[in-house]
Structure formats: C-alpha cells, structure tokens
Amino acid sequence: MKWRTESAMKSTEHYLNILLSLPPHLVKGETVSITTRDLTEVLYCTSRNVKLILRKLLEEGFIEWQAGIGRGNSSKMTLLRDLGDVADEYFQDLLAKDKIKEAMDLLYHKNLPIPLCSKLRARLGARFGFQVEQTKSAIVDVLRVTLDRKLTSLDPAFVSTSTEAFFLQQFCDTLVAFDPQTKTYLPALAHFWESNEDGSRWTFYLRKGVRFHHGRPFTAKDVLFTLQRLETVHSPSRWQYKEIDRVDIVSDHIITFYLKQPNRLFLHFFGSFYMSILPHDVEFSEKAMIGTGPFRMAEFTDQVLVLEVFEDFYRERALLDRVELWLIPDDIQNDQYQLPNWDDARQEENDPTTEIESLIDGCQFVAFNFRKEGIHHQPSFRMAMRLLYDRTAIIGELKGNRMAPASSFLPDKSKHVDDGEAPLKEAQAYLRESGYSGEALKLYYLDKKEFLKDAQWLQLRCHSIGLHITIHPIPFADYFSTDADREADLLLICESLEDDTEWGYLRLFQDESSFLHRFFNHEQHAWLGMCFRKFVQLPTPKARGEVIDRIEQRMRDEDWIMFGYHINKVSKYHSALKGVSLDSFGWIDFSKLWIKQKAAMG
C-alpha cells in the first residue's frame, strides 16, 4: 500500500480519537452535537489548536462542521467517513512504518468495537515472527514475538518463573554454564575453576576482556557484589550461599570462596540464573538492565521488551540484530517463529512450517497447604483427592499439551505410571472416613488459561461426590504477595526444572519463592533439609539420584502432593529459520537464530 504523509496520518489520528469518544454505532453521514470544549478534552489541546485541527479535517474531507452561535453553544459535526474504514487504513499505515507501539495503543483502546478489534488483531499478527528490515546503513534481522501476559520481575534476585528466567539469560551471564548433553558445567565468565578434595574451597579464574553493556570491564568485584546483593535485598534464593564462610578477592580476575561445610554442588549455584552477574558500579534497574549477555536491553515497558544485539559480547555475536517481545492478546496467533510474507525459502513440500516438540522436565501437580489447618491434614482426605485427581482422565478429557501421567517431576521416572480407572465411589468412601462435614475448600491456581481448565475440571469431579471446592486465580504479578500462603487449602501449579535438574530439585524445595517451600510445614522441611544436606555432599549423580527417589517416594506415599501430568511444548517455525534449538524452558535460543535467504541458497 502507498504510505501517506505524517500530516495526513495525524489528521486520521485526530478523527479516530473523536470517533472513539462518541457514542458507539455512529455511521457515515450522521450528525452529532459537540462543543469546542469537548474537543479540547478529547484531543488534549487548547481551543486554538482544536480550531486548527477542525480546519484540517474539513479540508481533507473527514467532517462537515456547522459552528454553534454564541460562546459555549454546541456545534454540529457530520461524519463523512466510517470508523472501520479509517481505523483499518490508519492501522495498516502504522504497521507499514513499523510503529507497533502506536498500533498497539489503538488496538487496546477501551472504546474500539470488538469486531473491529478482531479485524485489526489479524493484521497485527502478520507483523510478528521474523522480518528483514532495511535501515539507512544495513539490513537488520528482527524477530517479533508475542507474549500473552506482562512479564514479572527480571531482577536476578527475584526471578520466579521460567519465562522470566529465559529472558534474564539473554541479558546476563553466569560464571559457569550447564551443558545438558554432557550433564557437566562449561566455562562462561569463569574460564577455569578448582576446588579442594572435599569441596569446601572453590576458586574461580575470570575471563579478561569481558565488558558490561555500559562498557566497563568485568572483574571479581562484580561477582562479590552480585552475591552480597542477594542477601541485601532478601532474595528467596539466598539459601544457596548461606554456607559461605568468607570470600577472598585474590585479584581482579581470581576469587575464592571458603565454605562452612563441604558442598560438591557449589558449582551449580554459580551457574544458576540467580547469580547472573551485575555491575557493582551501577544501581540496578529492571527497566535498564546491564549485564554481559548477547543482547542488551533497549526498551522495557508494559507493552514491549526490546533486545538489541551486544556487539562487544565476549563470545560469538548473536545473528539476530533485534528481538521485540510484545504483550498482545493470546488469540492473535500461536506460531511465534514464523516468517510472514517470506517467499524466499526453498521448500521440499508445500508447507513451510516445521515443528519442534519438547517434553518439559517438570510437571503439573496439586499441592496441599500443610501450614494451614484443615481437613486436608487427614490422610484419608488426601487419598480421596488422589482418586479424584485422576491424571489419566484429565489428559484424556482435556487433551491439549497434557501429554503423559506424572509420578515424578522427571518424565523419565514417570514412564510406567498406570493408575487404572479411579472409582469415584472409593473416593467418596475415603471422604467420609476423613470426617469431611461439607465445608468449602479453596483451590488456588496460577492464572493461566490451561490451569483454569484444570481447576474447573477438578472442581466438577469434587462436586460430583459432595466435596465443595472454590477456585481462585493467582495473577503472575502477585506471585510473591498472593494470599494463597494463608488462604489456600490446595494449589494447582506447574513447575519446570532447568536442564541442571539436580539444582532444579534444590531450588524447588529450598527457594522461599517456591510454593512447595511455602506450603510444607516445619516437620516436612526438617526432613527435607536433612536429605539435602546429605545430597550436596554425595560424590556421584547416582548417589544423589537415590536421594531424589527417596524424597519423591515419600511424597507419593503420604500424598504431600498429587503429581498430575507432563507438558509437551510445541514451537512452530518457518523452515528458512536456522540454528533452532530449545532451552530447558521450551524457548528457542535467540542468540543462535538466523534466516536462510534465497540468495544464500544458490
């Protein structure tokens, strides 16, 4: 389409603002009464500027105008263009000029009619995925990704969900990095490390020449600052470092940690996203984060997070130049990694879409709040709930990405789950045995569409045998401040474990932000603490795996939680997209993506 001038677009914007301030369902040719004072409030300008805007709208054929006689009297304005036509034209202009923010502002306007909103959403979807844009000096590869909720904290000290952890890793690095293929740690900001025989002293040798996004070289002071900050800001992850007795900065590039007791997993703590290294000389800001990662934060608002490539990254430069993450309704499109209008890819088949499926380590489950008094402390009640929460039935009835029944947090350990059909009469007998007397129990769930379906499904099953359940969402923004800790009897949630599953298990039970930590009582924590103190001192993965098996077996035997199902994440992408690999959270690593253009295919 032909781009219009900025002046013409401004007139269209003014006309749209006026239309959206009027009663709905007005159509072309209708006349409305309106005062100049009304228009000053709608257009956010002075009376003088309103007169200039009206003159432009008259000249460009948007309206007819009959001025009212006398100060403050209403004038007559006749509408010469329909809202739908003007909004669609203006929206396309904004998209053609990559003014996504302005397009989003229009899409979210509270008075935009729903049918028109749906039409504009479809147009917006075509601007997401991968784009190749020409700037004045270069061709820029851009990925636009949709988000269906606002991001919560990106502060390394308070990251609590997998999506936020993934984005944090685009900006920041850790001392070491876990390799999921070899199940070992590789150098990152530290190029070498060593420990004494029992793992009570650890020394890291830091890379030289690494720079933060603001230009200053990275040193051992930044490692110490990042560590101390976890305690200063009262991070829920500070448990990982409480066994540190002292820290010696040997030089700018050597730092040694002395522990109160041996810890063979201490390396894992310095590969966790909580220890994403921050600069000691800059006050931390989530809206202007500074790290050493492959991308720098260019913009972070309620609508968009923009990542721009960091040219001085100490490792291989990312192949994408910019990544934009826009908060838009989740019904625009689900195929995030597409190339709209991209015809240059050589296709062996007609369908240019490729899929990656990944079974996420971790699972969906229901937890009991053992810190709150109630009927759920009765073993027979929990057995009734175990029968009601039939994991095979929920997978079969709700389908979607619910893939396999879980009896463990790890899919490999859940392979032989075979519950058989759970008879509701048996659940009802256990319910009577528990002494349940008709009180309503509160089931909280993390506020996601699929979890709402799960909660409603379980609620109906409970009601069928006379067990009354009310359901309550926990918004992501309220993850830390929710009243679920006090009010919930049960919680439905999904926990994803990182590639480093040993550290993931520790985090799941030890982090103060984890709902398992928040719901277990003193006796449960005491037993788990004893297990994990032994866990971190064991020399082999096999020995540590036996501890994990013992913990999960007790949780199953005593119904501390009810394992639900494992989740399969499907990412669809265009076949011209190369370098695709999934991280442990099911996200495609931005730093390795590139687009194979026709000219490069021969």
PDB file of C-alpha atoms in Angstrom, residues 398-584:
ATOM      1  CA  LEU A 398      -8.810 -32.003  28.312  1.00  0.00           C
ATOM      2  CA  LYS A 399      -6.085 -33.095  25.852  1.00  0.00           C
ATOM      3  CA  GLY A 400      -4.063 -30.100  24.554  1.00  0.00           C
ATOM      4  CA  ASN A 401      -0.420 -30.223  25.611  1.00  0.00           C
ATOM      5  CA  ARG A 402      -1.152 -32.584  28.519  1.00  0.00           C
ATOM      6  CA  MET A 403       0.981 -35.482  27.379  1.00  0.00           C
ATOM      7  CA  ALA A 404       1.803 -38.139  29.979  1.00  0.00           C
ATOM      8  CA  PRO A 405       0.767 -39.025  33.550  1.00  0.00           C
ATOM      9  CA  ALA A 406       3.371 -37.991  36.113  1.00  0.00           C
ATOM     10  CA  SER A 407       4.592 -39.817  39.179  1.00  0.00           C
ATOM     11  CA  SER A 408       7.765 -37.755  39.370  1.00  0.00           C
ATOM     12  CA  PHE A 409       8.971 -34.324  38.365  1.00  0.00           C
ATOM     13  CA  LEU A 410      11.042 -36.006  35.626  1.00  0.00           C
ATOM     14  CA  PRO A 411       9.338 -37.646  32.613  1.00  0.00           C
ATOM     15  CA  ASP A 412      11.877 -40.490  32.530  1.00  0.00           C
ATOM     16  CA  LYS A 413      10.889 -41.513  36.046  1.00  0.00           C
ATOM     17  CA  SER A 414       7.169 -41.429  35.177  1.00  0.00           C
ATOM     18  CA  LYS A 415       7.234 -43.829  32.236  1.00  0.00           C
ATOM     19  CA  HIS A 416       5.466 -46.695  33.959  1.00  0.00           C
ATOM     20  CA  VAL A 417       2.541 -44.841  35.520  1.00  0.00           C
ATOM     21  CA  ASP A 418      -0.611 -46.950  35.223  1.00  0.00           C
ATOM     22  CA  ASP A 419      -3.292 -45.825  37.647  1.00  0.00           C
ATOM     23  CA  GLY A 420      -6.189 -47.639  36.035  1.00  0.00           C
ATOM     24  CA  GLU A 421      -9.656 -46.169  36.412  1.00  0.00           C
ATOM     25  CA  ALA A 422     -10.153 -44.306  39.690  1.00  0.00           C
ATOM     26  CA  PRO A 423     -13.641 -45.217  41.037  1.00  0.00           C
ATOM     27  CA  LEU A 424     -15.497 -42.213  42.437  1.00  0.00           C
ATOM     28  CA  LYS A 425     -17.312 -44.423  44.954  1.00  0.00           C
ATOM     29  CA  GLU A 426     -13.962 -45.302  46.501  1.00  0.00           C
ATOM     30  CA  ALA A 427     -13.051 -41.599  46.672  1.00  0.00           C
ATOM     31  CA  GLN A 428     -16.406 -40.920  48.353  1.00  0.00           C
ATOM     32  CA  ALA A 429     -15.691 -43.625  50.966  1.00  0.00           C
ATOM     33  CA  TYR A 430     -12.313 -42.068  51.788  1.00  0.00           C
ATOM     34  CA  LEU A 431     -14.007 -38.661  52.029  1.00  0.00           C
ATOM     35  CA  ARG A 432     -16.494 -39.992  54.619  1.00  0.00           C
ATOM     36  CA  GLU A 433     -13.659 -41.653  56.537  1.00  0.00           C
ATOM     37  CA  SER A 434     -11.800 -38.323  56.750  1.00  0.00           C
ATOM     38  CA  GLY A 435     -14.648 -36.681  58.682  1.00  0.00           C
ATOM     39  CA  TYR A 436     -15.391 -34.108  55.988  1.00  0.00           C
ATOM     40  CA  SER A 437     -18.505 -32.173  57.003  1.00  0.00           C
ATOM     41  CA  GLY A 438     -19.345 -30.095  53.938  1.00  0.00           C
ATOM     42  CA  GLU A 439     -17.018 -27.119  54.340  1.00  0.00           C
ATOM     43  CA  ALA A 440     -15.771 -25.369  51.187  1.00  0.00           C
ATOM     44  CA  LEU A 441     -12.079 -25.720  50.413  1.00  0.00           C
ATOM     45  CA  LYS A 442     -10.125 -23.170  48.431  1.00  0.00           C
ATOM     46  CA  LEU A 443      -8.202 -24.320  45.366  1.00  0.00           C
ATOM     47  CA  TYR A 444      -5.778 -21.688  44.067  1.00  0.00           C
ATOM     48  CA  TYR A 445      -4.173 -21.881  40.629  1.00  0.00           C
ATOM     49  CA  LEU A 446      -1.615 -19.875  38.681  1.00  0.00           C
ATOM     50  CA  ASP A 447      -3.582 -17.594  36.376  1.00  0.00           C
ATOM     51  CA  LYS A 448      -3.165 -19.330  33.029  1.00  0.00           C
ATOM     52  CA  LYS A 449      -5.929 -20.453  30.704  1.00  0.00           C
ATOM     53  CA  GLU A 450      -4.942 -24.134  30.777  1.00  0.00           C
ATOM     54  CA  PHE A 451      -4.722 -24.164  34.580  1.00  0.00           C
ATOM     55  CA  LEU A 452      -8.190 -22.644  34.844  1.00  0.00           C
ATOM     56  CA  LYS A 453      -9.492 -25.553  32.780  1.00  0.00           C
ATOM     57  CA  ASP A 454      -7.697 -27.985  35.086  1.00  0.00           C
ATOM     58  CA  ALA A 455      -9.108 -26.282  38.180  1.00  0.00           C
ATOM     59  CA  GLN A 456     -12.654 -26.318  36.785  1.00  0.00           C
ATOM     60  CA  TRP A 457     -12.282 -29.987  35.825  1.00  0.00           C
ATOM     61  CA  LEU A 458     -11.155 -30.919  39.344  1.00  0.00           C
ATOM     62  CA  GLN A 459     -13.872 -28.758  40.881  1.00  0.00           C
ATOM     63  CA  LEU A 460     -16.565 -30.661  38.959  1.00  0.00           C
ATOM     64  CA  ARG A 461     -15.091 -34.033  39.972  1.00  0.00           C
ATOM     65  CA  CYS A 462     -15.116 -32.966  43.618  1.00  0.00           C
ATOM     66  CA  HIS A 463     -18.665 -31.661  43.469  1.00  0.00           C
ATOM     67  CA  SER A 464     -19.826 -34.987  41.994  1.00  0.00           C
ATOM     68  CA  ILE A 465     -19.133 -36.690  45.348  1.00  0.00           C
ATOM     69  CA  GLY A 466     -20.244 -33.795  47.555  1.00  0.00           C
ATOM     70  CA  LEU A 467     -16.853 -32.139  48.108  1.00  0.00           C
ATOM     71  CA  HIS A 468     -17.178 -28.367  47.772  1.00  0.00           C
ATOM     72  CA  ILE A 469     -14.245 -26.564  46.117  1.00  0.00           C
ATOM     73  CA  THR A 470     -13.966 -22.883  45.232  1.00  0.00           C
ATOM     74  CA  ILE A 471     -11.292 -21.789  42.750  1.00  0.00           C
ATOM     75  CA  HIS A 472      -9.126 -18.681  42.955  1.00  0.00           C
ATOM     76  CA  PRO A 473      -6.555 -17.376  40.413  1.00  0.00           C
ATOM     77  CA  ILE A 474      -3.079 -16.154  41.375  1.00  0.00           C
ATOM     78  CA  PRO A 475      -2.003 -13.429  38.905  1.00  0.00           C
ATOM     79  CA  PHE A 476       1.647 -13.684  37.896  1.00  0.00           C
ATOM     80  CA  ALA A 477       2.227 -10.183  39.247  1.00  0.00           C
ATOM     81  CA  ASP A 478       1.065 -11.414  42.677  1.00  0.00           C
ATOM     82  CA  TYR A 479       3.312 -14.499  42.758  1.00  0.00           C
ATOM     83  CA  PHE A 480       5.103 -13.295  45.904  1.00  0.00           C
ATOM     84  CA  SER A 481       2.300 -11.294  47.504  1.00  0.00           C
ATOM     85  CA  THR A 482      -0.653 -13.657  46.990  1.00  0.00           C
ATOM     86  CA  ASP A 483      -2.824 -14.557  49.974  1.00  0.00           C
ATOM     87  CA  ALA A 484      -2.623 -18.215  48.883  1.00  0.00           C
ATOM     88  CA  ASP A 485       0.019 -18.867  51.540  1.00  0.00           C
ATOM     89  CA  ARG A 486      -2.632 -18.170  54.213  1.00  0.00           C
ATOM     90  CA  GLU A 487      -5.902 -18.948  52.457  1.00  0.00           C
ATOM     91  CA  ALA A 488      -5.332 -21.848  50.053  1.00  0.00           C
ATOM     92  CA  ASP A 489      -6.099 -25.410  51.048  1.00  0.00           C
ATOM     93  CA  LEU A 490      -4.823 -26.686  47.709  1.00  0.00           C
ATOM     94  CA  LEU A 491      -2.778 -25.244  44.870  1.00  0.00           C
ATOM     95  CA  LEU A 492      -2.648 -26.279  41.215  1.00  0.00           C
ATOM     96  CA  ILE A 493       0.597 -25.261  39.545  1.00  0.00           C
ATOM     97  CA  CYS A 494       3.290 -26.352  37.097  1.00  0.00           C
ATOM     98  CA  GLU A 495       6.991 -26.349  37.920  1.00  0.00           C
ATOM     99  CA  SER A 496       9.626 -26.590  35.178  1.00  0.00           C
ATOM    100  CA  LEU A 497      13.053 -27.882  36.096  1.00  0.00           C
ATOM    101  CA  GLU A 498      16.115 -26.435  34.429  1.00  0.00           C
ATOM    102  CA  ASP A 499      18.490 -28.563  32.349  1.00  0.00           C
ATOM    103  CA  ASP A 500      20.509 -28.886  35.541  1.00  0.00           C
ATOM    104  CA  THR A 501      17.860 -30.985  37.268  1.00  0.00           C
ATOM    105  CA  GLU A 502      19.910 -31.520  40.435  1.00  0.00           C
ATOM    106  CA  TRP A 503      19.992 -27.782  41.061  1.00  0.00           C
ATOM    107  CA  GLY A 504      16.356 -27.605  39.960  1.00  0.00           C
ATOM    108  CA  TYR A 505      15.356 -30.019  42.717  1.00  0.00           C
ATOM    109  CA  LEU A 506      17.194 -27.981  45.317  1.00  0.00           C
ATOM    110  CA  ARG A 507      15.512 -24.798  44.117  1.00  0.00           C
ATOM    111  CA  LEU A 508      12.087 -26.448  44.068  1.00  0.00           C
ATOM    112  CA  PHE A 509      12.219 -27.297  47.767  1.00  0.00           C
ATOM    113  CA  GLN A 510      14.638 -24.727  49.217  1.00  0.00           C
ATOM    114  CA  ASP A 511      13.723 -21.453  47.473  1.00  0.00           C
ATOM    115  CA  GLU A 512      11.468 -19.288  49.619  1.00  0.00           C
ATOM    116  CA  SER A 513       9.583 -18.317  46.438  1.00  0.00           C
ATOM    117  CA  SER A 514       8.678 -21.940  45.646  1.00  0.00           C
ATOM    118  CA  PHE A 515       5.144 -22.865  46.648  1.00  0.00           C
ATOM    119  CA  LEU A 516       6.351 -26.247  47.902  1.00  0.00           C
ATOM    120  CA  HIS A 517       8.628 -24.427  50.320  1.00  0.00           C
ATOM    121  CA  ARG A 518       5.780 -22.102  51.252  1.00  0.00           C
ATOM    122  CA  PHE A 519       3.231 -24.939  51.775  1.00  0.00           C
ATOM    123  CA  PHE A 520       5.313 -27.528  53.643  1.00  0.00           C
ATOM    124  CA  ASN A 521       5.337 -27.425  57.438  1.00  0.00           C
ATOM    125  CA  HIS A 522       8.241 -27.463  59.901  1.00  0.00           C
ATOM    126  CA  GLU A 523       8.447 -31.258  60.134  1.00  0.00           C
ATOM    127  CA  GLN A 524       8.482 -31.692  56.373  1.00  0.00           C
ATOM    128  CA  HIS A 525      11.179 -29.027  55.993  1.00  0.00           C
ATOM    129  CA  ALA A 526      13.285 -30.625  58.711  1.00  0.00           C
ATOM    130  CA  TRP A 527      13.236 -33.987  56.946  1.00  0.00           C
ATOM    131  CA  LEU A 528      13.919 -32.430  53.520  1.00  0.00           C
ATOM    132  CA  GLY A 529      16.744 -30.330  54.991  1.00  0.00           C
ATOM    133  CA  MET A 530      18.374 -33.477  56.341  1.00  0.00           C
ATOM    134  CA  CYS A 531      18.079 -35.130  52.915  1.00  0.00           C
ATOM    135  CA  PHE A 532      19.546 -32.173  51.043  1.00  0.00           C
ATOM    136  CA  ARG A 533      22.447 -31.680  53.450  1.00  0.00           C
ATOM    137  CA  LYS A 534      23.486 -35.200  52.557  1.00  0.00           C
ATOM    138  CA  PHE A 535      22.589 -34.648  48.903  1.00  0.00           C
ATOM    139  CA  VAL A 536      25.106 -31.839  48.287  1.00  0.00           C
ATOM    140  CA  GLN A 537      27.952 -33.827  49.850  1.00  0.00           C
ATOM    141  CA  LEU A 538      27.486 -37.025  47.830  1.00  0.00           C
ATOM    142  CA  PRO A 539      30.167 -37.538  45.171  1.00  0.00           C
ATOM    143  CA  THR A 540      28.180 -39.088  42.289  1.00  0.00           C
ATOM    144  CA  PRO A 541      24.968 -38.330  40.352  1.00  0.00           C
ATOM    145  CA  LYS A 542      23.810 -41.899  41.018  1.00  0.00           C
ATOM    146  CA  ALA A 543      24.040 -41.449  44.773  1.00  0.00           C
ATOM    147  CA  ARG A 544      22.282 -38.081  44.575  1.00  0.00           C
ATOM    148  CA  GLY A 545      19.602 -39.632  42.357  1.00  0.00           C
ATOM    149  CA  GLU A 546      18.825 -42.147  45.084  1.00  0.00           C
ATOM    150  CA  VAL A 547      18.131 -39.263  47.487  1.00  0.00           C
ATOM    151  CA  ILE A 548      15.735 -37.705  44.982  1.00  0.00           C
ATOM    152  CA  ASP A 549      13.978 -41.052  44.535  1.00  0.00           C
ATOM    153  CA  ARG A 550      13.560 -41.368  48.313  1.00  0.00           C
ATOM    154  CA  ILE A 551      12.079 -37.861  48.559  1.00  0.00           C
ATOM    155  CA  GLU A 552       9.592 -38.439  45.750  1.00  0.00           C
ATOM    156  CA  GLN A 553       8.614 -41.843  47.136  1.00  0.00           C
ATOM    157  CA  ARG A 554       7.676 -40.328  50.496  1.00  0.00           C
ATOM    158  CA  MET A 555       5.706 -37.542  48.776  1.00  0.00           C
ATOM    159  CA  ARG A 556       3.745 -40.205  46.881  1.00  0.00           C
ATOM    160  CA  ASP A 557       3.240 -42.490  49.875  1.00  0.00           C
ATOM    161  CA  GLU A 558       1.964 -39.702  52.124  1.00  0.00           C
ATOM    162  CA  ASP A 559       0.316 -37.611  49.377  1.00  0.00           C
ATOM    163  CA  TRP A 560       2.281 -34.460  50.139  1.00  0.00           C
ATOM    164  CA  ILE A 561       1.493 -33.503  46.567  1.00  0.00           C
ATOM    165  CA  MET A 562      -0.524 -35.090  43.764  1.00  0.00           C
ATOM    166  CA  PHE A 563       1.510 -35.478  40.599  1.00  0.00           C
ATOM    167  CA  GLY A 564      -0.543 -34.618  37.531  1.00  0.00           C
ATOM    168  CA  TYR A 565       0.964 -34.731  34.066  1.00  0.00           C
ATOM    169  CA  HIS A 566       3.975 -33.779  31.991  1.00  0.00           C
ATOM    170  CA  ILE A 567       3.617 -30.996  29.438  1.00  0.00           C
ATOM    171  CA  ASN A 568       4.613 -31.098  25.799  1.00  0.00           C
ATOM    172  CA  LYS A 569       5.575 -27.743  24.311  1.00  0.00           C
ATOM    173  CA  VAL A 570       5.307 -27.326  20.536  1.00  0.00           C
ATOM    174  CA  SER A 571       7.192 -24.498  18.811  1.00  0.00           C
ATOM    175  CA  LYS A 572       6.338 -23.876  15.160  1.00  0.00           C
ATOM    176  CA  TYR A 573       8.790 -22.107  12.913  1.00  0.00           C
ATOM    177  CA  HIS A 574       9.425 -21.415   9.231  1.00  0.00           C
ATOM    178  CA  SER A 575      11.826 -23.800   7.521  1.00  0.00           C
ATOM    179  CA  ALA A 576      14.009 -20.864   6.397  1.00  0.00           C
ATOM    180  CA  LEU A 577      14.800 -20.327  10.066  1.00  0.00           C
ATOM    181  CA  LYS A 578      18.099 -21.956  11.023  1.00  0.00           C
ATOM    182  CA  GLY A 579      20.013 -22.505  14.258  1.00  0.00           C
ATOM    183  CA  VAL A 580      16.881 -23.637  16.090  1.00  0.00           C
ATOM    184  CA  SER A 581      17.447 -25.215  19.495  1.00  0.00           C
ATOM    185  CA  LEU A 582      15.217 -25.298  22.570  1.00  0.00           C
ATOM    186  CA  ASP A 583      16.333 -24.426  26.063  1.00  0.00           C
ATOM    187  CA  SER A 584      15.033 -26.211  29.146  1.00  0.00           C
TER     188      SER A 584
END
